[in-house]
Coordinates of C-alpha atoms in Angstrom, one line a residue:
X1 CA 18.1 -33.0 32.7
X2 CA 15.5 -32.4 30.1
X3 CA 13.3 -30.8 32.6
X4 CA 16.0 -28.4 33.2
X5 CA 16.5 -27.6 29.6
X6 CA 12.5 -27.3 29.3
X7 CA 12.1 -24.8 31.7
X8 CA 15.2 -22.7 30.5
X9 CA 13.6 -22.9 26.8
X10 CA 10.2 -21.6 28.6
X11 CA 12.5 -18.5 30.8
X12 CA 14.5 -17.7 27.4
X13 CA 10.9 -17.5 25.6
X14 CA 9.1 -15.3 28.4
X15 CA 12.2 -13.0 28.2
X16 CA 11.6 -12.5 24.2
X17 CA 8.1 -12.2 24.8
X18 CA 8.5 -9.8 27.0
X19 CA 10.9 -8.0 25.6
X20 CA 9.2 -8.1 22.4
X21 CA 5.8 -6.6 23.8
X22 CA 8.4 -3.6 25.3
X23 CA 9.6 -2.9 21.8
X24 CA 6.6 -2.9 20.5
X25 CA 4.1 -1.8 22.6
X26 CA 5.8 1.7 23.4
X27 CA 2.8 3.4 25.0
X28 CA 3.6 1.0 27.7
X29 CA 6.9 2.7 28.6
X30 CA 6.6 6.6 27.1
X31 CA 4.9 9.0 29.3
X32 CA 3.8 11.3 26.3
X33 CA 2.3 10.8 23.0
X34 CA 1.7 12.8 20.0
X35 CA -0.2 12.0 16.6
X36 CA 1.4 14.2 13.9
X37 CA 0.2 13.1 10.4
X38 CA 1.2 9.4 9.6
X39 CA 3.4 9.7 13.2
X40 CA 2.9 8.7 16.4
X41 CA 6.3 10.4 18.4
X42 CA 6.6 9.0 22.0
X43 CA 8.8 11.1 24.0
X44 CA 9.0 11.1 28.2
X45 CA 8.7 15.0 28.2
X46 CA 6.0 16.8 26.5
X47 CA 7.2 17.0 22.8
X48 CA 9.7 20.3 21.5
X49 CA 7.3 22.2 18.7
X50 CA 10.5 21.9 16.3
X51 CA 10.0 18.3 15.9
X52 CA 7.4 19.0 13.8
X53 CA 9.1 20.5 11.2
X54 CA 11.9 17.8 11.6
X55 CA 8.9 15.6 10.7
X56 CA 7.5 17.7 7.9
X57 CA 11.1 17.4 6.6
X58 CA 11.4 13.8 6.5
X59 CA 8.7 13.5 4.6
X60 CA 9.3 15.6 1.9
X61 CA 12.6 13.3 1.4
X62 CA 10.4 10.1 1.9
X63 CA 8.4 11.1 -1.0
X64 CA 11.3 10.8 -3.6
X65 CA 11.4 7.2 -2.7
X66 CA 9.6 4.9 -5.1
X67 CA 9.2 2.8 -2.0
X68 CA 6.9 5.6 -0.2
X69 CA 3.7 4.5 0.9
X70 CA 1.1 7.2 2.2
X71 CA -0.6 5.0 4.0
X72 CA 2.2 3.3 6.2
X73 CA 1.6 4.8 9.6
X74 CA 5.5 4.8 11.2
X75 CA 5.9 5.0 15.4
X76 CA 8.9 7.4 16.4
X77 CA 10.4 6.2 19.8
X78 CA 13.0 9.1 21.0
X79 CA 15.6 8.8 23.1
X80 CA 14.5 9.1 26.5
X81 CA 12.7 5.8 27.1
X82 CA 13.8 2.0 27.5
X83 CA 13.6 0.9 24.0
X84 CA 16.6 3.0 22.6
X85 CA 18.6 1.0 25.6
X86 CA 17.1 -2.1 25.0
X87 CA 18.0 -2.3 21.4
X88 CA 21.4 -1.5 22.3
X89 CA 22.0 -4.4 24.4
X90 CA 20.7 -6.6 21.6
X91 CA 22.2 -5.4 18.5
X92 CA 25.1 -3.0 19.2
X93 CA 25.4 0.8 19.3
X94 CA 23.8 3.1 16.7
X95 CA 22.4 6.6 16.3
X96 CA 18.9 4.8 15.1
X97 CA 17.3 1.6 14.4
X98 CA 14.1 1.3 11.5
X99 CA 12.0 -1.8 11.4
X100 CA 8.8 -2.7 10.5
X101 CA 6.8 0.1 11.6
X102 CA 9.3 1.3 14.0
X103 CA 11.9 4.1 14.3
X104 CA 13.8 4.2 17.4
X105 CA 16.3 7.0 18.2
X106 CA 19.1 7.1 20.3
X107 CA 21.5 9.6 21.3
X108 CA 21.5 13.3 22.7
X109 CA 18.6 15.3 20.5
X110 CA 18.7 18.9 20.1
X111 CA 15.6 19.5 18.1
X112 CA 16.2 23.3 17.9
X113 CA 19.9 22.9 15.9
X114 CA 18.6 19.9 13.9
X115 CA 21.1 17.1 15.3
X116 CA 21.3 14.1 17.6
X117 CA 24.5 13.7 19.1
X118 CA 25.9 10.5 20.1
X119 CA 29.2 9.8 22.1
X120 CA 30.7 13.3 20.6
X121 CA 29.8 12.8 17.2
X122 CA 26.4 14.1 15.8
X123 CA 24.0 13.3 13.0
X124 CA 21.6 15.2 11.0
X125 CA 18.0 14.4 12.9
X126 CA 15.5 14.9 10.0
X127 CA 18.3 12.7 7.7
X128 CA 18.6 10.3 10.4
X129 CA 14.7 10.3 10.9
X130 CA 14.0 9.5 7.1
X131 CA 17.2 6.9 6.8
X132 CA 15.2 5.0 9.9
X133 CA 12.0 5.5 8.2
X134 CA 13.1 4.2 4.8
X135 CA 13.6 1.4 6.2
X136 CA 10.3 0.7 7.5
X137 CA 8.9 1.6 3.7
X138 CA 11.8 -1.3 2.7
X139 CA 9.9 -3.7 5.0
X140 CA 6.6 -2.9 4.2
X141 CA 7.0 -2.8 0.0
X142 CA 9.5 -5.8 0.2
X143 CA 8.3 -8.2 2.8
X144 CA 9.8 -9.4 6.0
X145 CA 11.6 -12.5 4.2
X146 CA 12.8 -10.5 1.5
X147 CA 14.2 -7.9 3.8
X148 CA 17.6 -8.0 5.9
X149 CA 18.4 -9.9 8.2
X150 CA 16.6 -12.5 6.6
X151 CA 17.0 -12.0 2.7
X152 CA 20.6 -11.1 3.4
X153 CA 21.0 -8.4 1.3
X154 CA 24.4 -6.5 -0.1
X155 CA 25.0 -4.0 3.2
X156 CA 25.6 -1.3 0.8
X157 CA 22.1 -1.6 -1.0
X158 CA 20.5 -2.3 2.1
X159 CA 21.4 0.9 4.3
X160 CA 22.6 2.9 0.3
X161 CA 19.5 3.3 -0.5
X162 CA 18.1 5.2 2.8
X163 CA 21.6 7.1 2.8
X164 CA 20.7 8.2 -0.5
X165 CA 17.0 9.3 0.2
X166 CA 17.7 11.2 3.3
X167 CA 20.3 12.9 1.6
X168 CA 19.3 14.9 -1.5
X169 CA 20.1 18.2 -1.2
X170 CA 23.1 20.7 -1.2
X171 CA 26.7 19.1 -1.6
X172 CA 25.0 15.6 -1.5
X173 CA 23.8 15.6 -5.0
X174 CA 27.0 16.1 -6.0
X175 CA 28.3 13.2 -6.8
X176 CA 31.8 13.7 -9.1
X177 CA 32.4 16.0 -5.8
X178 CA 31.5 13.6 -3.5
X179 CA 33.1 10.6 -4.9
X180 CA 36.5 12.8 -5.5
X181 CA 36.2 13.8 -1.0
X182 CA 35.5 10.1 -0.6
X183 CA 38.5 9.3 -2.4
X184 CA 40.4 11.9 -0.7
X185 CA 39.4 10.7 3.5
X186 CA 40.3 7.4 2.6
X187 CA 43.6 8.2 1.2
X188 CA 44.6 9.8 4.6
X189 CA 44.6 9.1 8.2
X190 CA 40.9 8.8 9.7
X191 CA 38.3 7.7 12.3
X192 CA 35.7 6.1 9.8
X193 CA 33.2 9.5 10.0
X194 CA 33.4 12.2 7.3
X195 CA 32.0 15.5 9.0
X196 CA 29.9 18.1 7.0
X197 CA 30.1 21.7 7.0
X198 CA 27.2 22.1 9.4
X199 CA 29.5 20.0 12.1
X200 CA 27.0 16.8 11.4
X201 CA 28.3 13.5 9.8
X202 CA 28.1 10.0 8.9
X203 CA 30.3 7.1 8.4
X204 CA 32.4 6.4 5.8
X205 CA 30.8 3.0 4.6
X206 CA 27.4 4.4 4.6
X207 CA 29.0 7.5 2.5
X208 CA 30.7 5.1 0.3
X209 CA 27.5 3.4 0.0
X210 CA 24.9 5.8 -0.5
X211 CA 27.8 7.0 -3.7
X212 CA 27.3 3.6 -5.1
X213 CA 23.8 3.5 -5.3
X214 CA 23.5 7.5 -6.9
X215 CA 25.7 5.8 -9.6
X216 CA 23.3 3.0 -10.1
X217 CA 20.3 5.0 -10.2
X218 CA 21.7 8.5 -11.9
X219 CA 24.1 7.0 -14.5
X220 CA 22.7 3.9 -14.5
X221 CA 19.2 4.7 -14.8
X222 CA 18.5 1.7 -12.3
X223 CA 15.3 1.7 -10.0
X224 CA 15.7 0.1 -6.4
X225 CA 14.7 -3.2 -7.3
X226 CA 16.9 -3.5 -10.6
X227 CA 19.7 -2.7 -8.0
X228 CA 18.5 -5.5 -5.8
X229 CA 18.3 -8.0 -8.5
X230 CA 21.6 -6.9 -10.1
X231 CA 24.4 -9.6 -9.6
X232 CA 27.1 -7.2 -9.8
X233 CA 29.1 -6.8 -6.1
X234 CA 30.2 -3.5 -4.2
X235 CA 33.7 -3.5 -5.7
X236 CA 32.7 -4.1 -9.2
X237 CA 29.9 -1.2 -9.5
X238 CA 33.2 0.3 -7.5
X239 CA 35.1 0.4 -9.9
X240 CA 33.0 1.1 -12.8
X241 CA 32.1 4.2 -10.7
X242 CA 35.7 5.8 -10.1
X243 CA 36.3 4.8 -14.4
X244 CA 33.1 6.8 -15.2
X245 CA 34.5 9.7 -12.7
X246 CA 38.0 9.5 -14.6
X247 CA 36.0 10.3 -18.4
X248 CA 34.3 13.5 -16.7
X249 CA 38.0 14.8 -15.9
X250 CA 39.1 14.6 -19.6

């Protein structure tokens, strides 16, 4: 019996192992790779020029972060290889995943419109791009202890703050307006996504979420860590919010 056990223990461990070395070894499974800056994109066809810019974009957004690190050299794993599926199997759907020094992207890319699309709903790329990345610069400033899964922090300050990076500009800085359309979806029938004028989206909690933290940081004057070591929950900040919305109307 205890032989048996051993040698599944030893076939569950070779199967992480290898899995890990997969995940983190992409050269070993991308037939193309291209050095742009800090990023390393692996892609099975040659690379679309456009995803440069996409890039270029990213970073501009990254730098508004006081977690941004010049140094930290990020690997970009599109869509088209076995890693995007592989990290589906083992954590769920999602448009993206950031870790470590990792972005992985999954979904239909058009590079040229700016979107990946994902079983008929699409996302910004460059926003989705620096949301994944943010999240490498939240492991590499905060430590993997200290960072989720592991440190078990608040959803909506762990994927808030990325949310609110990627999205500075245009309607999104808005954010009487946007707490007032928040307000407004969830008051009427929906599918959990709000959809933006240029036909991309997100979903709701990270909307909701990404509103919390431009409280903290705007009104509050809060940096990321002060939010971090605040003791306040989501519905409390919440509320506070929608009464601080409710002055600006009188």
């Amino acid at each position: 019996m205890k032989k048996c056990v051993y040698r599944l223990m030893a076939t569950v461990l070779c199967i992480v192992l290898i899995l890990g070395i997969i995940v983190l070894k992409p050269n070993l499974t991308y037939a193309h790779v291209t050095k742009l800056g800090n990023f390393t994109v692996f892609d099975n066809r040659p690379l679309e020029p456009q995803m440069k810019k996409e890039l270029e974009g990213a970073d501009a957004l990254l730098k508004k972060s006081e977690l941004y690190t010049p140094t930290l050299k990020l690997e970009i794993c599109l869509s088209n290889g076995m890693i995007p599926g592989l990290l589906r199997a083992m954590t769920g759907p999602a448009f993206g995943w950031g870790f470590y020094k990792m972005v992985v992207l999954r979904g239909n890319m058009d590079c040229a419109a700016n979107f990946i699309e994902l079983n008929g709903y699409k996302w910004n790329l460059t926003q989705l791009l620096t949301h994944e990345m943010v999240h490498c610069f939240q492991f590499e400033r905060l430590g993997l202890w200290k960072s989720n899964p592991f440190a078990h922090i608040p959803n909506w300050k762990w994927e808030g703050y990325p949310e609110y990076i990627a999205r500075q500009h245009g309607d999104g800085t808005n954010l009487p307006q946007n707490i007032d359309q928040l307000v407004s979806i969830e008051q009427t029938e929906n599918n959990g996504w709000i959809q933006f004028p240029d036909s991309t989206g997100t979903v709701i909690p990270y909307y909701k979420s990404r509103l919390l933290i431009a409280y903290c940081m705007e009104v509050k004057g809060m940096d990321y860590r002060q939010i971090l070591n605040d003791t306040s929950g989501e519905q409390t900040i919440w509320a506070e919010m929608s009464r601080w919305r409710q002055t600006l109307k009188h």
